[in-house]
């Protein structure tokens, strides 16, 4: 699809395409199904978006749909949210974390090797967090030891989304322990079919198994799959995490805004549409959701204008997590006793499914995912407000 300078023309084009192609009744079809059917549906939807050029508008020019301005990308994501299209949860790491890391930090050989594979449907997962190194990535223990033209990997990763279906992994491992915690980390692209890798899905309290553990036992990774320089993986990891900002926050906020009707529908079903307390609380939630959308929109405009400052993304992420929590909490309260029971999960949706018990539990994910609320507050305090840095935490054995 060729670039359209006029964003309104682009909007109408995207809207028409989505009207014709968004899977009908996908929410009902993806409720209570097993992961295999969900994966098949995601692959089919991904293929359609790639062909239309709407999966990769953030990629450079020359790739399908690539080279679009941020303003054009924003239009595409706004329309996808408005159309209530399925989220590409299976391909989120592939399209953003993997692609943007390889584009920004990889070499030409890696771009030529891995980007076409993503467009063909290769699935990537992220191997950052560990059992004792979640938000504190600097304390990770997985080892990457250089032996000639390869690295030998030993260790464990956890909370890796859809790792059980992944073809490749973005791996952050420790190659040197002699310096500061952030030093000595090395970033590798790993073939998940390599001998020595085992994956174990995690059964969650929600009934889903979205996350998995990955175990590495003497796994060999070619040195040509090193991204950046050995020991400089911390900087590469920051580029990976930065890739999900901006448009993702705009899309998520808009999806929540478009799902406010779930709350009014729940009030009608429970016969409390005229209840003064619920009407007051609904008004408060609508205000918070609208504010989250306004913050995300303002942040993206700063990126478009080149005026983005450190901490701007943290403000949006922190407020989105708060608004989502209040949204799902109100839905649970409105639904009364029925809102205390979890029914089958809806795959391919965000945290606005109308399954209020599940939505409320899942809202806590956003207090952690993409950097915990505590980390976001530290960034805002230290790097925006220039307050004193948080004191170093004393650990047993420190002198």
mmCIF file of C-alpha atoms in Angstrom:
data_model
loop_
_atom_site.group_PDB
_atom_site.id
_atom_site.type_symbol
_atom_site.label_atom_id
_atom_site.label_comp_id
_atom_site.label_asym_id
_atom_site.label_seq_id
_atom_site.Cartn_x
_atom_site.Cartn_y
_atom_site.Cartn_z
ATOM 1 C CA UNK A 1 0.000 0.000 0.000
ATOM 2 C CA UNK A 2 1.470 3.362 -0.997
ATOM 3 C CA UNK A 3 1.836 6.177 1.517
ATOM 4 C CA UNK A 4 -1.034 8.622 1.718
ATOM 5 C CA UNK A 5 -0.033 12.138 2.679
ATOM 6 C CA UNK A 6 -3.502 13.213 3.660
ATOM 7 C CA UNK A 7 -4.196 11.583 7.031
ATOM 8 C CA UNK A 8 -7.953 11.905 6.638
ATOM 9 C CA UNK A 9 -7.783 10.024 3.350
ATOM 10 C CA UNK A 10 -5.656 7.401 5.075
ATOM 11 C CA UNK A 11 -8.165 7.183 7.926
ATOM 12 C CA UNK A 12 -11.032 6.488 5.554
ATOM 13 C CA UNK A 13 -8.963 3.885 3.698
ATOM 14 C CA UNK A 14 -8.002 2.057 6.898
ATOM 15 C CA UNK A 15 -11.548 2.262 8.237
ATOM 16 C CA UNK A 16 -12.992 0.763 5.055
ATOM 17 C CA UNK A 17 -10.440 -2.061 5.078
ATOM 18 C CA UNK A 18 -11.128 -2.883 8.715
ATOM 19 C CA UNK A 19 -14.878 -2.907 8.095
ATOM 20 C CA UNK A 20 -14.331 -5.597 5.484
ATOM 21 C CA UNK A 21 -11.643 -7.623 7.258
ATOM 22 C CA UNK A 22 -12.009 -7.577 11.060
ATOM 23 C CA UNK A 23 -13.117 -11.127 11.975
ATOM 24 C CA UNK A 24 -16.782 -11.088 12.848
ATOM 25 C CA UNK A 25 -17.699 -12.081 16.424
ATOM 26 C CA UNK A 26 -14.035 -12.732 17.181
ATOM 27 C CA UNK A 27 -14.588 -12.010 20.874
ATOM 28 C CA UNK A 28 -17.130 -14.804 21.171
ATOM 29 C CA UNK A 29 -15.042 -17.109 18.988
ATOM 30 C CA UNK A 30 -11.933 -16.575 21.147
ATOM 31 C CA UNK A 31 -13.655 -17.038 24.517
ATOM 32 C CA UNK A 32 -12.825 -20.323 26.189
ATOM 33 C CA UNK A 33 -10.825 -21.719 23.253
ATOM 34 C CA UNK A 34 -7.501 -23.475 23.705
ATOM 35 C CA UNK A 35 -4.230 -21.819 22.779
ATOM 36 C CA UNK A 36 -3.843 -23.770 19.535
ATOM 37 C CA UNK A 37 -7.009 -22.270 18.027
ATOM 38 C CA UNK A 38 -6.001 -18.833 19.273
ATOM 39 C CA UNK A 39 -2.556 -19.149 17.660
ATOM 40 C CA UNK A 40 -4.140 -20.163 14.347
ATOM 41 C CA UNK A 41 -6.490 -17.164 14.475
ATOM 42 C CA UNK A 42 -3.630 -14.805 15.307
ATOM 43 C CA UNK A 43 -1.555 -16.078 12.391
ATOM 44 C CA UNK A 44 -4.454 -15.572 9.990
ATOM 45 C CA UNK A 45 -5.125 -12.025 11.234
ATOM 46 C CA UNK A 46 -1.418 -11.194 11.155
ATOM 47 C CA UNK A 47 -1.167 -12.316 7.530
ATOM 48 C CA UNK A 48 -4.038 -10.029 6.532
ATOM 49 C CA UNK A 49 -2.503 -7.013 8.289
ATOM 50 C CA UNK A 50 0.903 -7.628 6.715
ATOM 51 C CA UNK A 51 -0.612 -7.889 3.245
ATOM 52 C CA UNK A 52 -2.530 -4.640 3.780
ATOM 53 C CA UNK A 53 0.562 -2.852 5.134
ATOM 54 C CA UNK A 54 -1.029 -2.154 8.513
ATOM 55 C CA UNK A 55 1.147 -4.450 10.621
ATOM 56 C CA UNK A 56 4.420 -2.607 10.062
ATOM 57 C CA UNK A 57 3.790 1.115 9.489
ATOM 58 C CA UNK A 58 6.542 1.814 12.068
ATOM 59 C CA UNK A 59 9.165 -0.068 10.020
ATOM 60 C CA UNK A 60 11.462 1.825 7.602
ATOM 61 C CA UNK A 61 10.478 2.583 4.051
ATOM 62 C CA UNK A 62 10.919 -0.379 1.751
ATOM 63 C CA UNK A 63 9.048 -2.814 3.956
ATOM 64 C CA UNK A 64 5.295 -3.470 3.473
ATOM 65 C CA UNK A 65 3.489 -0.363 4.676
ATOM 66 C CA UNK A 66 6.704 1.005 6.184
ATOM 67 C CA UNK A 67 8.087 4.517 6.177
ATOM 68 C CA UNK A 68 4.940 6.203 7.471
ATOM 69 C CA UNK A 69 5.109 9.308 9.602
ATOM 70 C CA UNK A 70 4.139 9.120 13.271
ATOM 71 C CA UNK A 71 0.971 11.044 12.423
ATOM 72 C CA UNK A 72 0.018 8.390 9.869
ATOM 73 C CA UNK A 73 0.892 5.572 12.279
ATOM 74 C CA UNK A 74 -1.332 7.187 14.879
ATOM 75 C CA UNK A 75 -4.265 7.198 12.454
ATOM 76 C CA UNK A 76 -3.822 3.487 11.747
ATOM 77 C CA UNK A 77 -3.731 2.573 15.440
ATOM 78 C CA UNK A 78 -6.677 4.817 16.234
ATOM 79 C CA UNK A 79 -8.769 3.065 13.607
ATOM 80 C CA UNK A 80 -7.685 -0.405 14.713
ATOM 81 C CA UNK A 81 -8.775 0.482 18.260
ATOM 82 C CA UNK A 82 -12.041 2.044 17.043
ATOM 83 C CA UNK A 83 -12.845 -1.088 15.016
ATOM 84 C CA UNK A 84 -12.239 -3.303 18.071
ATOM 85 C CA UNK A 85 -9.925 -5.510 16.027
ATOM 86 C CA UNK A 86 -8.085 -8.376 17.752
ATOM 87 C CA UNK A 87 -4.729 -7.395 19.226
ATOM 88 C CA UNK A 88 -1.688 -9.116 17.753
ATOM 89 C CA UNK A 89 -0.612 -10.458 21.126
ATOM 90 C CA UNK A 90 1.246 -13.370 19.536
ATOM 91 C CA UNK A 91 3.288 -11.021 17.322
ATOM 92 C CA UNK A 92 3.778 -8.038 19.616
ATOM 93 C CA UNK A 93 7.373 -8.964 20.499
ATOM 94 C CA UNK A 94 8.111 -9.806 16.859
ATOM 95 C CA UNK A 95 6.759 -6.563 15.389
ATOM 96 C CA UNK A 96 8.095 -4.187 18.029
ATOM 97 C CA UNK A 97 10.752 -5.550 20.362
ATOM 98 C CA UNK A 98 12.524 -7.798 17.868
ATOM 99 C CA UNK A 99 12.112 -5.721 14.727
ATOM 100 C CA UNK A 100 12.931 -2.363 16.299
ATOM 101 C CA UNK A 101 15.956 -3.793 18.127
ATOM 102 C CA UNK A 102 17.374 -5.331 14.966
ATOM 103 C CA UNK A 103 16.631 -2.193 12.935
ATOM 104 C CA UNK A 104 18.148 0.191 15.488
ATOM 105 C CA UNK A 105 20.961 -1.857 17.024
ATOM 106 C CA UNK A 106 21.588 -4.806 14.695
ATOM 107 C CA UNK A 107 23.806 -5.020 11.641
ATOM 108 C CA UNK A 108 22.691 -5.304 8.022
ATOM 109 C CA UNK A 109 23.244 -9.068 7.972
ATOM 110 C CA UNK A 110 20.885 -9.472 10.934
ATOM 111 C CA UNK A 111 18.267 -7.193 9.387
ATOM 112 C CA UNK A 112 18.386 -9.151 6.126
ATOM 113 C CA UNK A 113 18.140 -12.435 8.012
ATOM 114 C CA UNK A 114 15.427 -11.751 10.582
ATOM 115 C CA UNK A 115 13.038 -9.057 9.323
ATOM 116 C CA UNK A 116 11.709 -11.086 6.358
ATOM 117 C CA UNK A 117 11.130 -13.995 8.719
ATOM 118 C CA UNK A 118 8.934 -11.838 10.935
ATOM 119 C CA UNK A 119 6.804 -10.886 7.941
ATOM 120 C CA UNK A 120 6.489 -14.590 7.085
ATOM 121 C CA UNK A 121 5.054 -15.180 10.543
ATOM 122 C CA UNK A 122 8.032 -16.122 12.717
ATOM 123 C CA UNK A 123 7.172 -15.650 16.384
ATOM 124 C CA UNK A 124 9.593 -14.074 18.838
ATOM 125 C CA UNK A 125 9.621 -14.085 22.616
ATOM 126 C CA UNK A 126 11.602 -12.040 25.119
ATOM 127 C CA UNK A 127 14.091 -13.575 27.541
ATOM 128 C CA UNK A 128 14.726 -10.781 30.044
ATOM 129 C CA UNK A 129 13.046 -11.446 33.409
ATOM 130 C CA UNK A 130 14.278 -14.147 35.765
ATOM 131 C CA UNK A 131 12.863 -15.612 39.007
ATOM 132 C CA UNK A 132 15.017 -13.219 41.053
ATOM 133 C CA UNK A 133 15.391 -10.482 38.449
ATOM 134 C CA UNK A 134 12.029 -9.167 37.312
ATOM 135 C CA UNK A 135 11.948 -5.399 37.092
ATOM 136 C CA UNK A 136 15.569 -5.322 38.304
ATOM 137 C CA UNK A 137 17.139 -6.619 35.096
ATOM 138 C CA UNK A 138 20.605 -5.585 36.233
ATOM 139 C CA UNK A 139 20.620 -8.462 38.723
ATOM 140 C CA UNK A 140 20.003 -11.234 36.169
ATOM 141 C CA UNK A 141 22.130 -14.391 36.464
ATOM 142 C CA UNK A 142 21.782 -16.272 33.162
ATOM 143 C CA UNK A 143 25.305 -16.796 31.819
ATOM 144 C CA UNK A 144 26.628 -16.253 28.284
ATOM 145 C CA UNK A 145 30.219 -17.530 28.026
ATOM 146 C CA UNK A 146 32.129 -16.905 24.789
ATOM 147 C CA UNK A 147 33.848 -19.969 23.333
ATOM 148 C CA UNK A 148 35.405 -19.250 19.963
ATOM 149 C CA UNK A 149 32.689 -18.336 17.480
ATOM 150 C CA UNK A 150 29.774 -19.132 19.787
ATOM 151 C CA UNK A 151 28.291 -18.384 23.206
ATOM 152 C CA UNK A 152 27.285 -21.069 25.704
ATOM 153 C CA UNK A 153 24.089 -20.156 27.565
ATOM 154 C CA UNK A 154 23.011 -21.505 30.944
ATOM 155 C CA UNK A 155 20.172 -20.158 33.066
ATOM 156 C CA UNK A 156 16.464 -19.582 33.344
ATOM 157 C CA UNK A 157 13.986 -16.948 32.160
ATOM 158 C CA UNK A 158 10.406 -16.430 33.315
ATOM 159 C CA UNK A 159 7.232 -14.514 32.358
ATOM 160 C CA UNK A 160 8.090 -14.849 28.686
ATOM 161 C CA UNK A 161 4.892 -14.203 26.734
ATOM 162 C CA UNK A 162 3.941 -17.026 24.350
ATOM 163 C CA UNK A 163 7.434 -18.543 24.535
ATOM 164 C CA UNK A 164 5.914 -21.998 23.989
ATOM 165 C CA UNK A 165 5.112 -20.939 20.410
ATOM 166 C CA UNK A 166 8.211 -18.847 19.710
ATOM 167 C CA UNK A 167 10.665 -19.502 16.913
ATOM 168 C CA UNK A 168 13.274 -17.088 18.298
ATOM 169 C CA UNK A 169 14.137 -15.284 21.507
ATOM 170 C CA UNK A 170 15.598 -11.907 22.440
ATOM 171 C CA UNK A 171 17.997 -12.950 25.198
ATOM 172 C CA UNK A 172 19.728 -10.765 27.758
ATOM 173 C CA UNK A 173 22.468 -12.674 29.598
ATOM 174 C CA UNK A 174 25.526 -11.966 31.735
ATOM 175 C CA UNK A 175 28.916 -12.369 30.083
ATOM 176 C CA UNK A 176 30.950 -10.608 32.793
ATOM 177 C CA UNK A 177 30.379 -10.205 36.552
ATOM 178 C CA UNK A 178 33.440 -8.125 37.420
ATOM 179 C CA UNK A 179 31.928 -4.644 37.024
ATOM 180 C CA UNK A 180 28.736 -2.761 37.968
ATOM 181 C CA UNK A 181 25.457 -4.715 37.608
ATOM 182 C CA UNK A 182 24.445 -2.971 34.361
ATOM 183 C CA UNK A 183 27.832 -3.763 32.828
ATOM 184 C CA UNK A 184 28.682 -7.192 31.507
ATOM 185 C CA UNK A 185 25.258 -7.897 29.978
ATOM 186 C CA UNK A 186 25.191 -9.254 26.453
ATOM 187 C CA UNK A 187 22.272 -9.277 24.020
ATOM 188 C CA UNK A 188 21.766 -12.308 21.759
ATOM 189 C CA UNK A 189 19.247 -13.533 19.177
ATOM 190 C CA UNK A 190 18.504 -17.164 19.960
ATOM 191 C CA UNK A 191 16.929 -19.912 17.855
ATOM 192 C CA UNK A 192 14.323 -21.501 20.145
ATOM 193 C CA UNK A 193 14.805 -24.851 18.372
ATOM 194 C CA UNK A 194 18.415 -25.027 19.592
ATOM 195 C CA UNK A 195 19.345 -28.132 21.613
ATOM 196 C CA UNK A 196 19.289 -27.493 25.350
ATOM 197 C CA UNK A 197 16.242 -25.180 25.376
ATOM 198 C CA UNK A 198 13.113 -26.300 27.183
ATOM 199 C CA UNK A 199 9.928 -24.297 27.687
ATOM 200 C CA UNK A 200 7.312 -24.760 30.388
ATOM 201 C CA UNK A 201 4.019 -22.814 30.201
ATOM 202 C CA UNK A 202 2.836 -21.213 33.446
ATOM 203 C CA UNK A 203 -0.747 -21.973 34.485
ATOM 204 C CA UNK A 204 -2.112 -18.691 35.835
ATOM 205 C CA UNK A 205 -4.848 -18.085 38.385
ATOM 206 C CA UNK A 206 -6.914 -16.643 35.515
ATOM 207 C CA UNK A 207 -6.986 -20.023 33.744
ATOM 208 C CA UNK A 208 -4.705 -18.753 30.986
ATOM 209 C CA UNK A 209 -1.187 -19.903 30.132
ATOM 210 C CA UNK A 210 0.023 -16.797 28.341
ATOM 211 C CA UNK A 211 3.427 -16.835 30.045
ATOM 212 C CA UNK A 212 6.151 -19.457 30.153
ATOM 213 C CA UNK A 213 9.502 -20.303 31.706
ATOM 214 C CA UNK A 214 12.523 -20.943 29.489
ATOM 215 C CA UNK A 215 15.465 -23.105 30.589
ATOM 216 C CA UNK A 216 18.871 -22.951 28.896
ATOM 217 C CA UNK A 217 21.254 -25.864 29.404
ATOM 218 C CA UNK A 218 24.538 -25.494 27.517
ATOM 219 C CA UNK A 219 22.748 -23.846 24.597
ATOM 220 C CA UNK A 220 25.054 -22.788 21.752
ATOM 221 C CA UNK A 221 24.388 -19.424 20.088
ATOM 222 C CA UNK A 222 26.521 -18.312 17.119
ATOM 223 C CA UNK A 223 28.530 -15.166 17.813
ATOM 224 C CA UNK A 224 27.072 -13.629 14.644
ATOM 225 C CA UNK A 225 23.787 -13.378 16.581
ATOM 226 C CA UNK A 226 25.292 -10.928 19.059
ATOM 227 C CA UNK A 227 23.493 -7.556 18.903
ATOM 228 C CA UNK A 228 25.810 -4.614 19.476
ATOM 229 C CA UNK A 229 28.982 -5.182 21.461
ATOM 230 C CA UNK A 230 29.617 -7.849 24.053
ATOM 231 C CA UNK A 231 28.945 -6.428 27.505
ATOM 232 C CA UNK A 232 26.808 -3.585 26.115
ATOM 233 C CA UNK A 233 23.488 -5.422 26.309
ATOM 234 C CA UNK A 234 21.999 -3.003 28.828
ATOM 235 C CA UNK A 235 21.907 -0.195 26.248
ATOM 236 C CA UNK A 236 20.411 -2.533 23.615
ATOM 237 C CA UNK A 237 17.756 -3.684 26.106
ATOM 238 C CA UNK A 238 16.727 -0.065 26.708
ATOM 239 C CA UNK A 239 16.177 0.327 22.960
ATOM 240 C CA UNK A 240 14.042 -2.832 23.022
ATOM 241 C CA UNK A 241 11.845 -1.588 25.851
ATOM 242 C CA UNK A 242 11.519 1.882 24.306
ATOM 243 C CA UNK A 243 10.029 0.350 21.143
ATOM 244 C CA UNK A 244 6.681 -0.334 22.841
ATOM 245 C CA UNK A 245 6.087 3.248 23.908
ATOM 246 C CA UNK A 246 4.018 5.869 22.146
ATOM 247 C CA UNK A 247 1.706 4.175 19.712
ATOM 248 C CA UNK A 248 1.069 1.208 21.984
ATOM 249 C CA UNK A 249 -0.048 3.483 24.803
ATOM 250 C CA UNK A 250 -2.271 5.434 22.402
ATOM 251 C CA UNK A 251 -3.890 2.225 21.160
ATOM 252 C CA UNK A 252 -4.429 0.758 24.630
ATOM 253 C CA UNK A 253 -5.945 3.971 25.978
ATOM 254 C CA UNK A 254 -8.285 4.238 23.002
ATOM 255 C CA UNK A 255 -9.355 0.612 23.347
ATOM 256 C CA UNK A 256 -10.306 1.297 26.952
ATOM 257 C CA UNK A 257 -12.206 4.416 25.912
ATOM 258 C CA UNK A 258 -14.129 2.540 23.220
ATOM 259 C CA UNK A 259 -14.971 -0.153 25.804
ATOM 260 C CA UNK A 260 -16.649 2.212 28.265
ATOM 261 C CA UNK A 261 -19.934 0.911 26.856
ATOM 262 C CA UNK A 262 -19.206 -2.369 28.684
ATOM 263 C CA UNK A 263 -19.734 -0.491 31.957
ATOM 264 C CA UNK A 264 -23.051 1.057 30.898
ATOM 265 C CA UNK A 265 -24.183 -2.317 29.565
ATOM 266 C CA UNK A 266 -23.332 -3.941 32.905
ATOM 267 C CA UNK A 267 -25.367 -1.246 34.713
ATOM 268 C CA UNK A 268 -28.354 -1.986 32.493
ATOM 269 C CA UNK A 269 -28.041 -5.736 33.025
ATOM 270 C CA UNK A 270 -27.892 -5.295 36.809
ATOM 271 C CA UNK A 271 -30.732 -2.772 36.841
ATOM 272 C CA UNK A 272 -28.626 -0.022 38.392
ATOM 273 C CA UNK A 273 -28.560 2.501 35.542
ATOM 274 C CA UNK A 274 -30.215 5.084 37.777
ATOM 275 C CA UNK A 275 -28.185 4.333 40.881
ATOM 276 C CA UNK A 276 -26.652 7.638 41.989
ATOM 277 C CA UNK A 277 -23.493 6.069 43.413
ATOM 278 C CA UNK A 278 -22.701 4.056 40.298
ATOM 279 C CA UNK A 279 -23.482 7.025 38.045
ATOM 280 C CA UNK A 280 -21.062 9.151 40.068
ATOM 281 C CA UNK A 281 -18.346 6.493 39.924
ATOM 282 C CA UNK A 282 -18.936 5.928 36.205
ATOM 283 C CA UNK A 283 -18.425 9.646 35.609
ATOM 284 C CA UNK A 284 -15.156 9.530 37.538
ATOM 285 C CA UNK A 285 -13.901 6.548 35.510
ATOM 286 C CA UNK A 286 -14.891 8.164 32.206
ATOM 287 C CA UNK A 287 -12.904 11.237 33.231
ATOM 288 C CA UNK A 288 -9.846 9.126 34.068
ATOM 289 C CA UNK A 289 -10.044 7.169 30.811
ATOM 290 C CA UNK A 290 -10.435 10.375 28.786
ATOM 291 C CA UNK A 291 -7.440 11.829 30.636
ATOM 292 C CA UNK A 292 -5.375 8.718 29.836
ATOM 293 C CA UNK A 293 -6.220 9.148 26.142
ATOM 294 C CA UNK A 294 -5.349 12.853 26.278
ATOM 295 C CA UNK A 295 -2.012 12.124 27.980
ATOM 296 C CA UNK A 296 -1.135 9.446 25.419
ATOM 297 C CA UNK A 297 -2.140 11.734 22.567
ATOM 298 C CA UNK A 298 -0.087 14.600 23.985
ATOM 299 C CA UNK A 299 2.914 12.330 24.434
ATOM 300 C CA UNK A 300 2.753 11.120 20.839
ATOM 301 C CA UNK A 301 2.448 14.696 19.594
ATOM 302 C CA UNK A 302 5.647 15.501 21.481
ATOM 303 C CA UNK A 303 7.347 12.644 19.675
ATOM 304 C CA UNK A 304 6.046 13.947 16.355
ATOM 305 C CA UNK A 305 7.286 17.462 17.199
ATOM 306 C CA UNK A 306 10.628 16.204 18.525
ATOM 307 C CA UNK A 307 9.998 17.667 21.999
ATOM 308 C CA UNK A 308 9.710 14.397 23.960
ATOM 309 C CA UNK A 309 11.463 14.563 27.340
ATOM 310 C CA UNK A 310 12.729 11.839 29.643
ATOM 311 C CA UNK A 311 9.859 10.682 31.812
ATOM 312 C CA UNK A 312 7.026 11.636 29.459
ATOM 313 C CA UNK A 313 6.370 7.994 28.602
ATOM 314 C CA UNK A 314 6.505 7.068 32.296
ATOM 315 C CA UNK A 315 3.712 9.543 33.050
ATOM 316 C CA UNK A 316 1.473 8.010 30.387
ATOM 317 C CA UNK A 317 2.225 4.435 31.394
ATOM 318 C CA UNK A 318 1.687 5.142 35.099
ATOM 319 C CA UNK A 319 -1.630 6.897 34.528
ATOM 320 C CA UNK A 320 -2.871 4.238 32.094
ATOM 321 C CA UNK A 321 -2.250 1.534 34.714
ATOM 322 C CA UNK A 322 -4.207 3.549 37.292
ATOM 323 C CA UNK A 323 -7.148 4.234 34.953
ATOM 324 C CA UNK A 324 -7.321 0.579 33.891
ATOM 325 C CA UNK A 325 -7.421 -0.547 37.510
ATOM 326 C CA UNK A 326 -10.322 1.817 38.299
ATOM 327 C CA UNK A 327 -12.164 0.823 35.104
ATOM 328 C CA UNK A 328 -12.037 -2.898 35.896
ATOM 329 C CA UNK A 329 -12.727 -2.337 39.612
ATOM 330 C CA UNK A 330 -15.939 -0.473 38.786
ATOM 331 C CA UNK A 331 -17.041 -3.201 36.371
ATOM 332 C CA UNK A 332 -16.544 -5.791 39.094
ATOM 333 C CA UNK A 333 -18.564 -3.725 41.577
ATOM 334 C CA UNK A 334 -21.423 -3.031 39.154
ATOM 335 C CA UNK A 335 -21.767 -6.734 38.336
ATOM 336 C CA UNK A 336 -22.385 -7.674 41.961
ATOM 337 C CA UNK A 337 -21.907 -11.316 42.838
ATOM 338 C CA UNK A 338 -21.527 -12.316 39.181
ATOM 339 C CA UNK A 339 -18.523 -9.988 38.965
ATOM 340 C CA UNK A 340 -16.721 -12.070 41.570
ATOM 341 C CA UNK A 341 -16.590 -15.143 39.351
ATOM 342 C CA UNK A 342 -14.083 -15.717 36.599
ATOM 343 C CA UNK A 343 -15.424 -17.269 33.409
ATOM 344 C CA UNK A 344 -13.373 -18.488 30.472
ATOM 345 C CA UNK A 345 -10.636 -16.074 29.301
ATOM 346 C CA UNK A 346 -11.038 -14.175 26.040
ATOM 347 C CA UNK A 347 -7.881 -14.537 23.970
ATOM 348 C CA UNK A 348 -6.650 -11.709 21.750
ATOM 349 C CA UNK A 349 -8.327 -8.999 23.818
ATOM 350 C CA UNK A 350 -6.926 -6.394 26.167
ATOM 351 C CA UNK A 351 -8.131 -6.040 29.770
ATOM 352 C CA UNK A 352 -11.581 -4.811 28.687
ATOM 353 C CA UNK A 353 -13.517 -7.999 28.014
ATOM 354 C CA UNK A 354 -16.536 -7.644 30.312
ATOM 355 C CA UNK A 355 -15.320 -10.689 32.267
ATOM 356 C CA UNK A 356 -14.860 -8.447 35.279
ATOM 357 C CA UNK A 357 -13.140 -10.809 37.692
ATOM 358 C CA UNK A 358 -10.559 -11.699 35.055
ATOM 359 C CA UNK A 359 -10.221 -8.110 33.830
ATOM 360 C CA UNK A 360 -9.604 -6.871 37.372
ATOM 361 C CA UNK A 361 -6.928 -9.506 38.023
ATOM 362 C CA UNK A 362 -5.262 -8.792 34.686
ATOM 363 C CA UNK A 363 -5.230 -5.057 35.374
ATOM 364 C CA UNK A 364 -2.469 -5.731 37.897
ATOM 365 C CA UNK A 365 -0.253 -6.849 35.001
ATOM 366 C CA UNK A 366 0.057 -3.233 33.957
ATOM 367 C CA UNK A 367 1.412 -2.278 37.342
ATOM 368 C CA UNK A 368 4.446 -4.400 36.424
ATOM 369 C CA UNK A 369 4.664 -4.931 32.652
ATOM 370 C CA UNK A 370 6.913 -2.574 30.735
ATOM 371 C CA UNK A 371 8.477 -1.292 33.949
ATOM 372 C CA UNK A 372 6.722 -1.384 37.326
ATOM 373 C CA UNK A 373 4.837 1.588 38.740
ATOM 374 C CA UNK A 374 7.627 2.038 41.276
ATOM 375 C CA UNK A 375 10.217 2.324 38.506
ATOM 376 C CA UNK A 376 8.053 4.802 36.599
ATOM 377 C CA UNK A 377 7.700 6.948 39.719
ATOM 378 C CA UNK A 378 11.456 6.879 40.251
ATOM 379 C CA UNK A 379 12.045 8.002 36.655
ATOM 380 C CA UNK A 380 9.541 10.838 37.040
ATOM 381 C CA UNK A 381 10.973 11.923 40.392
ATOM 382 C CA UNK A 382 14.652 11.676 39.540
ATOM 383 C CA UNK A 383 14.782 12.569 35.851
ATOM 384 C CA UNK A 384 11.834 14.946 35.423
ATOM 385 C CA UNK A 385 11.551 16.604 38.829
ATOM 386 C CA UNK A 386 15.308 16.323 39.546
ATOM 387 C CA UNK A 387 14.700 14.996 43.037
ATOM 388 C CA UNK A 388 17.457 13.100 44.908
ATOM 389 C CA UNK A 389 18.057 9.576 43.682
ATOM 390 C CA UNK A 390 16.560 6.688 45.620
ATOM 391 C CA UNK A 391 19.056 5.387 48.217
ATOM 392 C CA UNK A 392 20.795 2.156 47.313
ATOM 393 C CA UNK A 393 19.068 -0.829 48.891
ATOM 394 C CA UNK A 394 21.216 -2.555 51.502
ATOM 395 C CA UNK A 395 21.610 -6.270 50.918
ATOM 396 C CA UNK A 396 22.773 -8.971 53.293
ATOM 397 C CA UNK A 397 26.547 -9.184 53.042
ATOM 398 C CA UNK A 398 27.037 -5.527 52.074
ATOM 399 C CA UNK A 399 29.655 -3.658 54.098
#
